[in-house]
JSON list of C-alpha atoms in Angstrom, two decimals:
[
{"chain": "A", "resi": 1, "resn": "MET", "atom": "CA", "xyz": [128.29, 44.64, 107.65]},
{"chain": "A", "resi": 2, "resn": "CYS", "atom": "CA", "xyz": [127.62, 41.73, 109.55]},
{"chain": "A", "resi": 3, "resn": "PRO", "atom": "CA", "xyz": [127.63, 38.22, 107.35]},
{"chain": "A", "resi": 4, "resn": "SER", "atom": "CA", "xyz": [124.79, 36.08, 107.14]},
{"chain": "A", "resi": 5, "resn": "LEU", "atom": "CA", "xyz": [124.71, 32.53, 107.94]},
{"chain": "A", "resi": 6, "resn": "HIS", "atom": "CA", "xyz": [122.88, 29.27, 106.74]},
{"chain": "A", "resi": 7, "resn": "ASP", "atom": "CA", "xyz": [121.43, 26.98, 109.08]},
{"chain": "A", "resi": 8, "resn": "PRO", "atom": "CA", "xyz": [120.40, 23.63, 107.97]},
{"chain": "A", "resi": 9, "resn": "GLU", "atom": "CA", "xyz": [117.09, 23.72, 110.33]},
{"chain": "A", "resi": 10, "resn": "LEU", "atom": "CA", "xyz": [116.46, 27.50, 110.11]},
{"chain": "A", "resi": 11, "resn": "GLY", "atom": "CA", "xyz": [117.45, 28.46, 106.72]},
{"chain": "A", "resi": 12, "resn": "GLN", "atom": "CA", "xyz": [119.24, 31.75, 105.80]},
{"chain": "A", "resi": 13, "resn": "ILE", "atom": "CA", "xyz": [120.03, 33.68, 108.78]},
{"chain": "A", "resi": 14, "resn": "SER", "atom": "CA", "xyz": [120.41, 37.46, 107.79]},
{"chain": "A", "resi": 15, "resn": "PHE", "atom": "CA", "xyz": [121.33, 40.35, 109.98]},
{"chain": "A", "resi": 16, "resn": "THR", "atom": "CA", "xyz": [120.36, 44.05, 109.81]},
{"chain": "A", "resi": 17, "resn": "VAL", "atom": "CA", "xyz": [121.28, 46.96, 111.86]},
{"chain": "A", "resi": 18, "resn": "ASN", "atom": "CA", "xyz": [118.66, 49.30, 113.15]},
{"chain": "A", "resi": 19, "resn": "PRO", "atom": "CA", "xyz": [120.13, 52.08, 115.42]},
{"chain": "A", "resi": 20, "resn": "ARG", "atom": "CA", "xyz": [116.83, 52.91, 116.84]},
{"chain": "A", "resi": 21, "resn": "SER", "atom": "CA", "xyz": [116.35, 49.28, 118.09]},
{"chain": "A", "resi": 22, "resn": "ARG", "atom": "CA", "xyz": [117.22, 48.97, 121.93]},
{"chain": "A", "resi": 23, "resn": "ARG", "atom": "CA", "xyz": [117.65, 45.21, 121.47]},
{"chain": "A", "resi": 24, "resn": "ILE", "atom": "CA", "xyz": [117.88, 42.26, 119.52]},
{"chain": "A", "resi": 25, "resn": "PHE", "atom": "CA", "xyz": [115.02, 41.26, 117.60]},
{"chain": "A", "resi": 26, "resn": "LEU", "atom": "CA", "xyz": [114.28, 38.00, 115.78]},
{"chain": "A", "resi": 27, "resn": "ARG", "atom": "CA", "xyz": [111.56, 37.30, 112.90]},
{"chain": "A", "resi": 28, "resn": "LEU", "atom": "CA", "xyz": [110.93, 34.54, 110.75]},
{"chain": "A", "resi": 29, "resn": "VAL", "atom": "CA", "xyz": [110.90, 35.14, 107.26]},
{"chain": "A", "resi": 30, "resn": "ALA", "atom": "CA", "xyz": [110.10, 32.92, 104.14]},
{"chain": "A", "resi": 31, "resn": "ASP", "atom": "CA", "xyz": [113.78, 31.54, 103.54]},
{"chain": "A", "resi": 32, "resn": "GLY", "atom": "CA", "xyz": [114.67, 31.81, 107.20]},
{"chain": "A", "resi": 33, "resn": "VAL", "atom": "CA", "xyz": [115.27, 34.24, 110.07]},
{"chain": "A", "resi": 34, "resn": "ARG", "atom": "CA", "xyz": [115.88, 37.92, 109.81]},
{"chain": "A", "resi": 35, "resn": "VAL", "atom": "CA", "xyz": [118.17, 39.36, 112.99]},
{"chain": "A", "resi": 36, "resn": "THR", "atom": "CA", "xyz": [117.96, 42.82, 113.79]},
{"chain": "A", "resi": 37, "resn": "LEU", "atom": "CA", "xyz": [120.58, 44.47, 115.92]},
{"chain": "A", "resi": 38, "resn": "PRO", "atom": "CA", "xyz": [120.99, 47.70, 117.53]},
{"chain": "A", "resi": 39, "resn": "SER", "atom": "CA", "xyz": [124.48, 47.86, 116.04]},
{"chain": "A", "resi": 40, "resn": "GLU", "atom": "CA", "xyz": [127.31, 45.62, 114.32]},
{"chain": "A", "resi": 41, "resn": "LYS", "atom": "CA", "xyz": [128.90, 45.08, 117.80]},
{"chain": "A", "resi": 42, "resn": "PHE", "atom": "CA", "xyz": [125.99, 43.09, 118.81]},
{"chain": "A", "resi": 43, "resn": "TYR", "atom": "CA", "xyz": [126.56, 40.18, 116.19]},
{"chain": "A", "resi": 44, "resn": "GLU", "atom": "CA", "xyz": [128.03, 37.78, 118.06]},
{"chain": "A", "resi": 45, "resn": "GLU", "atom": "CA", "xyz": [125.35, 38.30, 120.90]},
{"chain": "A", "resi": 46, "resn": "GLY", "atom": "CA", "xyz": [122.78, 38.16, 118.27]},
{"chain": "A", "resi": 47, "resn": "VAL", "atom": "CA", "xyz": [124.14, 34.75, 117.16]},
{"chain": "A", "resi": 48, "resn": "ARG", "atom": "CA", "xyz": [124.02, 33.39, 120.71]},
{"chain": "A", "resi": 49, "resn": "PHE", "atom": "CA", "xyz": [120.39, 34.63, 121.46]},
{"chain": "A", "resi": 50, "resn": "LEU", "atom": "CA", "xyz": [119.64, 33.00, 118.31]},
{"chain": "A", "resi": 51, "resn": "GLU", "atom": "CA", "xyz": [120.78, 29.43, 119.82]},
{"chain": "A", "resi": 52, "resn": "ARG", "atom": "CA", "xyz": [118.97, 30.15, 122.67]},
{"chain": "A", "resi": 53, "resn": "THR", "atom": "CA", "xyz": [115.64, 30.47, 121.12]},
{"chain": "A", "resi": 54, "resn": "ARG", "atom": "CA", "xyz": [116.45, 27.88, 118.36]},
{"chain": "A", "resi": 55, "resn": "GLU", "atom": "CA", "xyz": [113.64, 25.58, 119.81]},
{"chain": "A", "resi": 56, "resn": "THR", "atom": "CA", "xyz": [111.12, 28.13, 119.95]},
{"chain": "A", "resi": 57, "resn": "LEU", "atom": "CA", "xyz": [111.85, 29.32, 116.39]},
{"chain": "A", "resi": 58, "resn": "LEU", "atom": "CA", "xyz": [111.49, 25.98, 115.06]},
{"chain": "A", "resi": 59, "resn": "GLN", "atom": "CA", "xyz": [107.99, 25.33, 116.72]},
{"chain": "A", "resi": 60, "resn": "LYS", "atom": "CA", "xyz": [106.74, 28.56, 115.30]},
{"chain": "A", "resi": 61, "resn": "LYS", "atom": "CA", "xyz": [108.20, 27.79, 112.09]},
{"chain": "A", "resi": 62, "resn": "GLU", "atom": "CA", "xyz": [106.45, 24.20, 112.01]},
{"chain": "A", "resi": 63, "resn": "LYS", "atom": "CA", "xyz": [103.33, 25.62, 113.18]},
{"chain": "A", "resi": 64, "resn": "HIS", "atom": "CA", "xyz": [103.06, 28.65, 110.64]},
{"chain": "A", "resi": 65, "resn": "GLN", "atom": "CA", "xyz": [105.00, 26.96, 107.82]},
{"chain": "A", "resi": 66, "resn": "GLN", "atom": "CA", "xyz": [102.93, 26.77, 104.48]},
{"chain": "A", "resi": 67, "resn": "TRP", "atom": "CA", "xyz": [104.80, 24.46, 102.30]},
{"chain": "A", "resi": 68, "resn": "ILE", "atom": "CA", "xyz": [104.21, 24.42, 98.65]},
{"chain": "A", "resi": 69, "resn": "ASP", "atom": "CA", "xyz": [104.66, 20.98, 97.55]},
{"chain": "A", "resi": 70, "resn": "ALA", "atom": "CA", "xyz": [102.59, 18.02, 95.83]},
{"chain": "A", "resi": 71, "resn": "ASP", "atom": "CA", "xyz": [100.41, 17.63, 98.89]},
{"chain": "A", "resi": 72, "resn": "SER", "atom": "CA", "xyz": [100.04, 21.07, 99.45]},
{"chain": "A", "resi": 73, "resn": "PRO", "atom": "CA", "xyz": [99.33, 22.83, 96.20]},
{"chain": "A", "resi": 74, "resn": "LEU", "atom": "CA", "xyz": [98.83, 26.82, 96.18]},
{"chain": "A", "resi": 75, "resn": "LYS", "atom": "CA", "xyz": [95.57, 27.81, 94.99]},
{"chain": "A", "resi": 76, "resn": "THR", "atom": "CA", "xyz": [95.35, 31.23, 93.22]},
{"chain": "A", "resi": 77, "resn": "LEU", "atom": "CA", "xyz": [92.48, 33.04, 91.20]},
{"chain": "A", "resi": 78, "resn": "THR", "atom": "CA", "xyz": [94.12, 32.18, 88.10]},
{"chain": "A", "resi": 79, "resn": "PHE", "atom": "CA", "xyz": [96.69, 29.11, 88.48]},
{"chain": "A", "resi": 80, "resn": "THR", "atom": "CA", "xyz": [97.29, 26.11, 90.89]},
{"chain": "A", "resi": 81, "resn": "THR", "atom": "CA", "xyz": [100.80, 25.00, 91.52]},
{"chain": "A", "resi": 82, "resn": "GLN", "atom": "CA", "xyz": [101.60, 21.42, 90.64]},
{"chain": "A", "resi": 83, "resn": "VAL", "atom": "CA", "xyz": [105.00, 20.52, 92.39]},
{"chain": "A", "resi": 84, "resn": "VAL", "atom": "CA", "xyz": [106.92, 17.42, 91.08]},
{"chain": "A", "resi": 85, "resn": "ALA", "atom": "CA", "xyz": [110.66, 15.88, 91.51]},
{"chain": "A", "resi": 86, "resn": "ALA", "atom": "CA", "xyz": [112.31, 15.96, 88.22]},
{"chain": "A", "resi": 87, "resn": "SER", "atom": "CA", "xyz": [115.81, 15.39, 86.79]},
{"chain": "A", "resi": 88, "resn": "ARG", "atom": "CA", "xyz": [116.96, 18.79, 86.76]},
{"chain": "A", "resi": 89, "resn": "ASN", "atom": "CA", "xyz": [119.89, 20.66, 88.13]},
{"chain": "A", "resi": 90, "resn": "GLN", "atom": "CA", "xyz": [117.74, 23.81, 88.81]},
{"chain": "A", "resi": 91, "resn": "ILE", "atom": "CA", "xyz": [114.17, 24.87, 89.53]},
{"chain": "A", "resi": 92, "resn": "PHE", "atom": "CA", "xyz": [111.99, 24.98, 86.31]},
{"chain": "A", "resi": 93, "resn": "PHE", "atom": "CA", "xyz": [108.59, 26.69, 86.09]},
{"chain": "A", "resi": 94, "resn": "ARG", "atom": "CA", "xyz": [105.72, 26.33, 83.36]},
{"chain": "A", "resi": 95, "resn": "LEU", "atom": "CA", "xyz": [102.47, 27.77, 83.08]},
{"chain": "A", "resi": 96, "resn": "ALA", "atom": "CA", "xyz": [99.52, 26.53, 81.08]},
{"chain": "A", "resi": 97, "resn": "ASP", "atom": "CA", "xyz": [96.09, 26.31, 81.14]},
{"chain": "A", "resi": 98, "resn": "GLY", "atom": "CA", "xyz": [95.89, 27.26, 84.67]},
{"chain": "A", "resi": 99, "resn": "LEU", "atom": "CA", "xyz": [98.32, 25.06, 86.02]},
{"chain": "A", "resi": 100, "resn": "LEU", "atom": "CA", "xyz": [101.66, 26.17, 87.25]},
{"chain": "A", "resi": 101, "resn": "THR", "atom": "CA", "xyz": [103.94, 23.17, 87.13]},
{"chain": "A", "resi": 102, "resn": "ILE", "atom": "CA", "xyz": [107.39, 23.58, 89.47]},
{"chain": "A", "resi": 103, "resn": "GLU", "atom": "CA", "xyz": [109.83, 20.98, 88.80]},
{"chain": "A", "resi": 104, "resn": "TYR", "atom": "CA", "xyz": [112.62, 20.70, 91.36]},
{"chain": "A", "resi": 105, "resn": "PRO", "atom": "CA", "xyz": [116.13, 18.65, 91.40]},
{"chain": "A", "resi": 106, "resn": "ILE", "atom": "CA", "xyz": [115.07, 15.00, 92.28]},
{"chain": "A", "resi": 107, "resn": "GLN", "atom": "CA", "xyz": [117.92, 14.81, 94.56]},
{"chain": "A", "resi": 108, "resn": "LYS", "atom": "CA", "xyz": [116.98, 17.83, 96.69]},
{"chain": "A", "resi": 109, "resn": "GLU", "atom": "CA", "xyz": [114.43, 17.96, 99.52]},
{"chain": "A", "resi": 110, "resn": "VAL", "atom": "CA", "xyz": [111.41, 19.87, 98.58]},
{"chain": "A", "resi": 111, "resn": "HIS", "atom": "CA", "xyz": [110.83, 21.31, 102.18]},
{"chain": "A", "resi": 112, "resn": "SER", "atom": "CA", "xyz": [114.58, 22.35, 102.62]},
{"chain": "A", "resi": 113, "resn": "PRO", "atom": "CA", "xyz": [114.49, 26.20, 102.85]},
{"chain": "A", "resi": 114, "resn": "ALA", "atom": "CA", "xyz": [116.43, 26.92, 99.78]},
{"chain": "A", "resi": 115, "resn": "ILE", "atom": "CA", "xyz": [113.91, 25.06, 97.36]},
{"chain": "A", "resi": 116, "resn": "GLN", "atom": "CA", "xyz": [111.22, 26.45, 99.32]},
{"chain": "A", "resi": 117, "resn": "ALA", "atom": "CA", "xyz": [112.37, 29.80, 99.03]},
{"chain": "A", "resi": 118, "resn": "ALA", "atom": "CA", "xyz": [113.31, 29.38, 95.23]},
{"chain": "A", "resi": 119, "resn": "ILE", "atom": "CA", "xyz": [109.95, 28.00, 94.76]},
{"chain": "A", "resi": 120, "resn": "ARG", "atom": "CA", "xyz": [108.10, 30.82, 96.31]},
{"chain": "A", "resi": 121, "resn": "LYS", "atom": "CA", "xyz": [110.34, 33.33, 94.48]},
{"chain": "A", "resi": 122, "resn": "GLY", "atom": "CA", "xyz": [108.94, 31.75, 91.15]},
{"chain": "A", "resi": 123, "resn": "VAL", "atom": "CA", "xyz": [105.31, 31.72, 92.52]},
{"chain": "A", "resi": 124, "resn": "ILE", "atom": "CA", "xyz": [105.75, 35.55, 93.26]},
{"chain": "A", "resi": 125, "resn": "TYR", "atom": "CA", "xyz": [106.95, 36.19, 89.79]},
{"chain": "A", "resi": 126, "resn": "PHE", "atom": "CA", "xyz": [103.69, 34.59, 88.23]},
{"chain": "A", "resi": 127, "resn": "LEU", "atom": "CA", "xyz": [101.83, 36.14, 90.80]},
{"chain": "A", "resi": 128, "resn": "ARG", "atom": "CA", "xyz": [102.77, 39.68, 89.81]},
{"chain": "A", "resi": 129, "resn": "GLN", "atom": "CA", "xyz": [102.13, 38.87, 86.29]},
{"chain": "A", "resi": 130, "resn": "ALA", "atom": "CA", "xyz": [98.65, 37.58, 86.87]},
{"chain": "A", "resi": 131, "resn": "ALA", "atom": "CA", "xyz": [98.01, 40.40, 89.06]},
{"chain": "A", "resi": 132, "resn": "LYS", "atom": "CA", "xyz": [98.79, 43.14, 86.55]},
{"chain": "A", "resi": 133, "resn": "LYS", "atom": "CA", "xyz": [96.61, 41.39, 84.08]},
{"chain": "A", "resi": 134, "resn": "GLU", "atom": "CA", "xyz": [93.70, 40.75, 86.18]},
{"chain": "A", "resi": 135, "resn": "LEU", "atom": "CA", "xyz": [93.34, 43.47, 88.83]},
{"chain": "A", "resi": 136, "resn": "PRO", "atom": "CA", "xyz": [93.54, 46.67, 86.79]},
{"chain": "A", "resi": 137, "resn": "PRO", "atom": "CA", "xyz": [90.31, 45.77, 84.63]},
{"chain": "A", "resi": 138, "resn": "MET", "atom": "CA", "xyz": [88.75, 44.72, 87.43]},
{"chain": "A", "resi": 139, "resn": "ILE", "atom": "CA", "xyz": [88.96, 47.82, 89.34]},
{"chain": "A", "resi": 140, "resn": "ILE", "atom": "CA", "xyz": [88.07, 49.94, 86.20]},
{"chain": "A", "resi": 141, "resn": "ARG", "atom": "CA", "xyz": [84.97, 47.60, 85.63]},
{"chain": "A", "resi": 142, "resn": "LEU", "atom": "CA", "xyz": [83.93, 48.34, 89.26]},
{"chain": "A", "resi": 143, "resn": "ALA", "atom": "CA", "xyz": [84.89, 51.99, 89.31]},
{"chain": "A", "resi": 144, "resn": "GLY", "atom": "CA", "xyz": [82.76, 52.57, 86.50]},
{"chain": "A", "resi": 145, "resn": "GLU", "atom": "CA", "xyz": [79.60, 50.63, 87.78]},
{"chain": "A", "resi": 146, "resn": "TYR", "atom": "CA", "xyz": [79.80, 52.39, 90.99]},
{"chain": "A", "resi": 147, "resn": "GLY", "atom": "CA", "xyz": [80.79, 56.18, 89.82]},
{"chain": "A", "resi": 148, "resn": "PHE", "atom": "CA", "xyz": [83.80, 55.95, 91.41]},
{"chain": "A", "resi": 149, "resn": "LYS", "atom": "CA", "xyz": [87.17, 57.70, 89.96]},
{"chain": "A", "resi": 150, "resn": "PHE", "atom": "CA", "xyz": [90.59, 57.16, 90.67]},
{"chain": "A", "resi": 151, "resn": "ASN", "atom": "CA", "xyz": [94.19, 58.13, 89.38]},
{"chain": "A", "resi": 152, "resn": "GLY", "atom": "CA", "xyz": [95.84, 54.97, 88.55]},
{"chain": "A", "resi": 153, "resn": "VAL", "atom": "CA", "xyz": [96.62, 51.76, 90.00]},
{"chain": "A", "resi": 154, "resn": "LYS", "atom": "CA", "xyz": [99.67, 50.25, 91.18]},
{"chain": "A", "resi": 155, "resn": "ILE", "atom": "CA", "xyz": [100.47, 46.37, 91.87]},
{"chain": "A", "resi": 156, "resn": "GLN", "atom": "CA", "xyz": [102.66, 46.05, 94.97]},
{"chain": "A", "resi": 157, "resn": "SER", "atom": "CA", "xyz": [104.06, 43.05, 97.06]},
{"chain": "A", "resi": 158, "resn": "SER", "atom": "CA", "xyz": [102.76, 44.41, 100.31]},
{"chain": "A", "resi": 159, "resn": "GLN", "atom": "CA", "xyz": [102.45, 41.28, 102.79]},
{"chain": "A", "resi": 160, "resn": "THR", "atom": "CA", "xyz": [100.52, 43.46, 105.38]},
{"chain": "A", "resi": 161, "resn": "ARG", "atom": "CA", "xyz": [97.99, 45.35, 103.45]},
{"chain": "A", "resi": 162, "resn": "TRP", "atom": "CA", "xyz": [95.83, 43.89, 100.73]},
{"chain": "A", "resi": 163, "resn": "GLY", "atom": "CA", "xyz": [95.33, 47.53, 99.64]},
{"chain": "A", "resi": 164, "resn": "SER", "atom": "CA", "xyz": [95.30, 51.14, 100.09]},
{"chain": "A", "resi": 165, "resn": "CYS", "atom": "CA", "xyz": [94.39, 54.55, 98.63]},
{"chain": "A", "resi": 166, "resn": "SER", "atom": "CA", "xyz": [96.39, 57.77, 98.67]},
{"chain": "A", "resi": 167, "resn": "ARG", "atom": "CA", "xyz": [95.41, 61.26, 99.12]},
{"chain": "A", "resi": 168, "resn": "VAL", "atom": "CA", "xyz": [95.41, 61.68, 95.53]},
{"chain": "A", "resi": 169, "resn": "ASN", "atom": "CA", "xyz": [93.32, 58.61, 94.81]},
{"chain": "A", "resi": 170, "resn": "SER", "atom": "CA", "xyz": [96.02, 56.28, 93.58]},
{"chain": "A", "resi": 171, "resn": "ILE", "atom": "CA", "xyz": [94.95, 52.87, 94.39]},
{"chain": "A", "resi": 172, "resn": "ASN", "atom": "CA", "xyz": [97.77, 50.40, 95.63]},
{"chain": "A", "resi": 173, "resn": "LEU", "atom": "CA", "xyz": [96.85, 46.62, 95.54]},
{"chain": "A", "resi": 174, "resn": "SER", "atom": "CA", "xyz": [98.88, 43.70, 96.97]},
{"chain": "A", "resi": 175, "resn": "LEU", "atom": "CA", "xyz": [99.55, 40.78, 94.31]},
{"chain": "A", "resi": 176, "resn": "TYR", "atom": "CA", "xyz": [98.49, 38.39, 97.24]},
{"chain": "A", "resi": 177, "resn": "LEU", "atom": "CA", "xyz": [94.98, 39.56, 96.55]},
{"chain": "A", "resi": 178, "resn": "LEU", "atom": "CA", "xyz": [95.10, 36.70, 93.79]},
{"chain": "A", "resi": 179, "resn": "LEU", "atom": "CA", "xyz": [95.07, 34.20, 96.97]},
{"chain": "A", "resi": 180, "resn": "LEU", "atom": "CA", "xyz": [91.82, 35.25, 98.00]},
{"chain": "A", "resi": 181, "resn": "PRO", "atom": "CA", "xyz": [88.41, 34.11, 96.24]},
{"chain": "A", "resi": 182, "resn": "LYS", "atom": "CA", "xyz": [87.14, 36.62, 93.53]},
{"chain": "A", "resi": 183, "resn": "HIS", "atom": "CA", "xyz": [84.21, 37.94, 95.79]},
{"chain": "A", "resi": 184, "resn": "LEU", "atom": "CA", "xyz": [86.44, 39.10, 98.43]},
{"chain": "A", "resi": 185, "resn": "ILE", "atom": "CA", "xyz": [88.96, 40.81, 95.78]},
{"chain": "A", "resi": 186, "resn": "GLU", "atom": "CA", "xyz": [86.09, 42.69, 94.76]},
{"chain": "A", "resi": 187, "resn": "TYR", "atom": "CA", "xyz": [85.35, 43.78, 98.56]},
{"chain": "A", "resi": 188, "resn": "VAL", "atom": "CA", "xyz": [88.86, 45.06, 98.90]},
{"chain": "A", "resi": 189, "resn": "ILE", "atom": "CA", "xyz": [88.86, 46.92, 95.48]},
{"chain": "A", "resi": 190, "resn": "LEU", "atom": "CA", "xyz": [85.48, 48.55, 96.64]},
{"chain": "A", "resi": 191, "resn": "HIS", "atom": "CA", "xyz": [86.79, 49.35, 99.98]},
{"chain": "A", "resi": 192, "resn": "GLU", "atom": "CA", "xyz": [89.69, 51.43, 98.52]},
{"chain": "A", "resi": 193, "resn": "LEU", "atom": "CA", "xyz": [87.34, 52.86, 96.02]},
{"chain": "A", "resi": 194, "resn": "CYS", "atom": "CA", "xyz": [85.29, 54.11, 98.91]},
{"chain": "A", "resi": 195, "resn": "HIS", "atom": "CA", "xyz": [88.61, 55.75, 100.25]},
{"chain": "A", "resi": 196, "resn": "THR", "atom": "CA", "xyz": [88.52, 57.80, 97.03]},
{"chain": "A", "resi": 197, "resn": "VAL", "atom": "CA", "xyz": [85.51, 59.64, 98.38]},
{"chain": "A", "resi": 198, "resn": "GLU", "atom": "CA", "xyz": [86.14, 59.31, 102.29]},
{"chain": "A", "resi": 199, "resn": "HIS", "atom": "CA", "xyz": [89.92, 59.14, 103.22]},
{"chain": "A", "resi": 200, "resn": "ASN", "atom": "CA", "xyz": [89.07, 57.78, 106.32]},
{"chain": "A", "resi": 201, "resn": "HIS", "atom": "CA", "xyz": [87.23, 54.97, 108.31]},
{"chain": "A", "resi": 202, "resn": "SER", "atom": "CA", "xyz": [84.20, 57.51, 109.62]},
{"chain": "A", "resi": 203, "resn": "GLU", "atom": "CA", "xyz": [80.60, 56.52, 109.79]},
{"chain": "A", "resi": 204, "resn": "ARG", "atom": "CA", "xyz": [80.17, 58.15, 106.09]},
{"chain": "A", "resi": 205, "resn": "PHE", "atom": "CA", "xyz": [82.71, 55.74, 104.85]},
{"chain": "A", "resi": 206, "resn": "TRP", "atom": "CA", "xyz": [81.17, 52.68, 106.32]},
{"chain": "A", "resi": 207, "resn": "ALA", "atom": "CA", "xyz": [77.72, 54.03, 104.87]},
{"chain": "A", "resi": 208, "resn": "LEU", "atom": "CA", "xyz": [79.14, 54.43, 101.57]},
{"chain": "A", "resi": 209, "resn": "LEU", "atom": "CA", "xyz": [80.85, 51.06, 101.44]},
{"chain": "A", "resi": 210, "resn": "ARG", "atom": "CA", "xyz": [77.30, 49.46, 102.41]},
{"chain": "A", "resi": 211, "resn": "ARG", "atom": "CA", "xyz": [75.41, 51.33, 99.60]},
{"chain": "A", "resi": 212, "resn": "VAL", "atom": "CA", "xyz": [77.89, 49.65, 96.87]},
{"chain": "A", "resi": 213, "resn": "ALA", "atom": "CA", "xyz": [78.27, 46.45, 98.96]},
{"chain": "A", "resi": 214, "resn": "PRO", "atom": "CA", "xyz": [74.92, 45.55, 100.96]},
{"chain": "A", "resi": 215, "resn": "ASP", "atom": "CA", "xyz": [76.97, 42.73, 102.34]},
{"chain": "A", "resi": 216, "resn": "SER", "atom": "CA", "xyz": [80.14, 44.38, 103.47]},
{"chain": "A", "resi": 217, "resn": "ASP", "atom": "CA", "xyz": [79.88, 43.58, 106.88]},
{"chain": "A", "resi": 218, "resn": "GLN", "atom": "CA", "xyz": [79.78, 40.02, 106.41]},
{"chain": "A", "resi": 219, "resn": "LEU", "atom": "CA", "xyz": [82.66, 40.16, 103.66]},
{"chain": "A", "resi": 220, "resn": "ARG", "atom": "CA", "xyz": [84.81, 42.51, 106.12]},
{"chain": "A", "resi": 221, "resn": "LYS", "atom": "CA", "xyz": [84.42, 39.59, 108.83]},
{"chain": "A", "resi": 222, "resn": "GLU", "atom": "CA", "xyz": [85.22, 36.89, 106.14]},
{"chain": "A", "resi": 223, "resn": "LEU", "atom": "CA", "xyz": [88.42, 38.78, 105.03]},
{"chain": "A", "resi": 224, "resn": "SER", "atom": "CA", "xyz": [89.64, 39.26, 108.78]},
{"chain": "A", "resi": 225, "resn": "GLY", "atom": "CA", "xyz": [89.92, 35.43, 108.76]},
{"chain": "A", "resi": 226, "resn": "HIS", "atom": "CA", "xyz": [92.42, 35.63, 105.86]},
{"chain": "A", "resi": 227, "resn": "HIS", "atom": "CA", "xyz": [96.05, 36.70, 106.51]},
{"chain": "A", "resi": 228, "resn": "ILE", "atom": "CA", "xyz": [98.76, 36.86, 103.76]},
{"chain": "A", "resi": 229, "resn": "ARG", "atom": "CA", "xyz": [101.53, 35.16, 105.91]},
{"chain": "A", "resi": 230, "resn": "ASN", "atom": "CA", "xyz": [99.15, 32.17, 106.76]},
{"chain": "A", "resi": 231, "resn": "LEU", "atom": "CA", "xyz": [98.12, 31.79, 102.87]},
{"chain": "A", "resi": 232, "resn": "PHE", "atom": "CA", "xyz": [101.36, 32.34, 101.58]}
]
């Protein structure tokens, strides 16, 4: 097993092996960089490749990094974050009246990869709890309103898809939906409910979606401007 590394600039450097990979891949993740190797014998080469691309990675990280701090609160459907330094040894979370207060050790740098990773881990926990509470009633209401039938709903942590519908009409919704305004959340849910009738993106599907959401073309365009990795 390839050992992980901690880099003061890039954060946690983790290594994974994918035998199907023909070369080394680097990918920025929330707490650092993930390095994919064709095999473990490429470990040292992977470390050297990381160093050669350090400046590019730092530039990308700075460009795409979404801090969760006092100046950049995260606003969700049910709560807003408030990050403050406190005389604590560990990060502390408290949710009350729509405000998620996050206290971090005053002697730590809030933008350090370790602190940001801990903050995000906690926020994801509260996002998941809120999604489990808010999304099922929403999909039940919309399905009843428009006459759709579905076989259950699951809350997942997908960062690539807002939602999906299985062949047996089970709906999967990303907990990150709560980062969107309510009208877009409802659009995504209606989109997936339409897939319980049309399991494709044919003209029949889009026609059905327009019947239940006449402004769906505009909503679809608006949604395309939101990406989970840019929001969180």
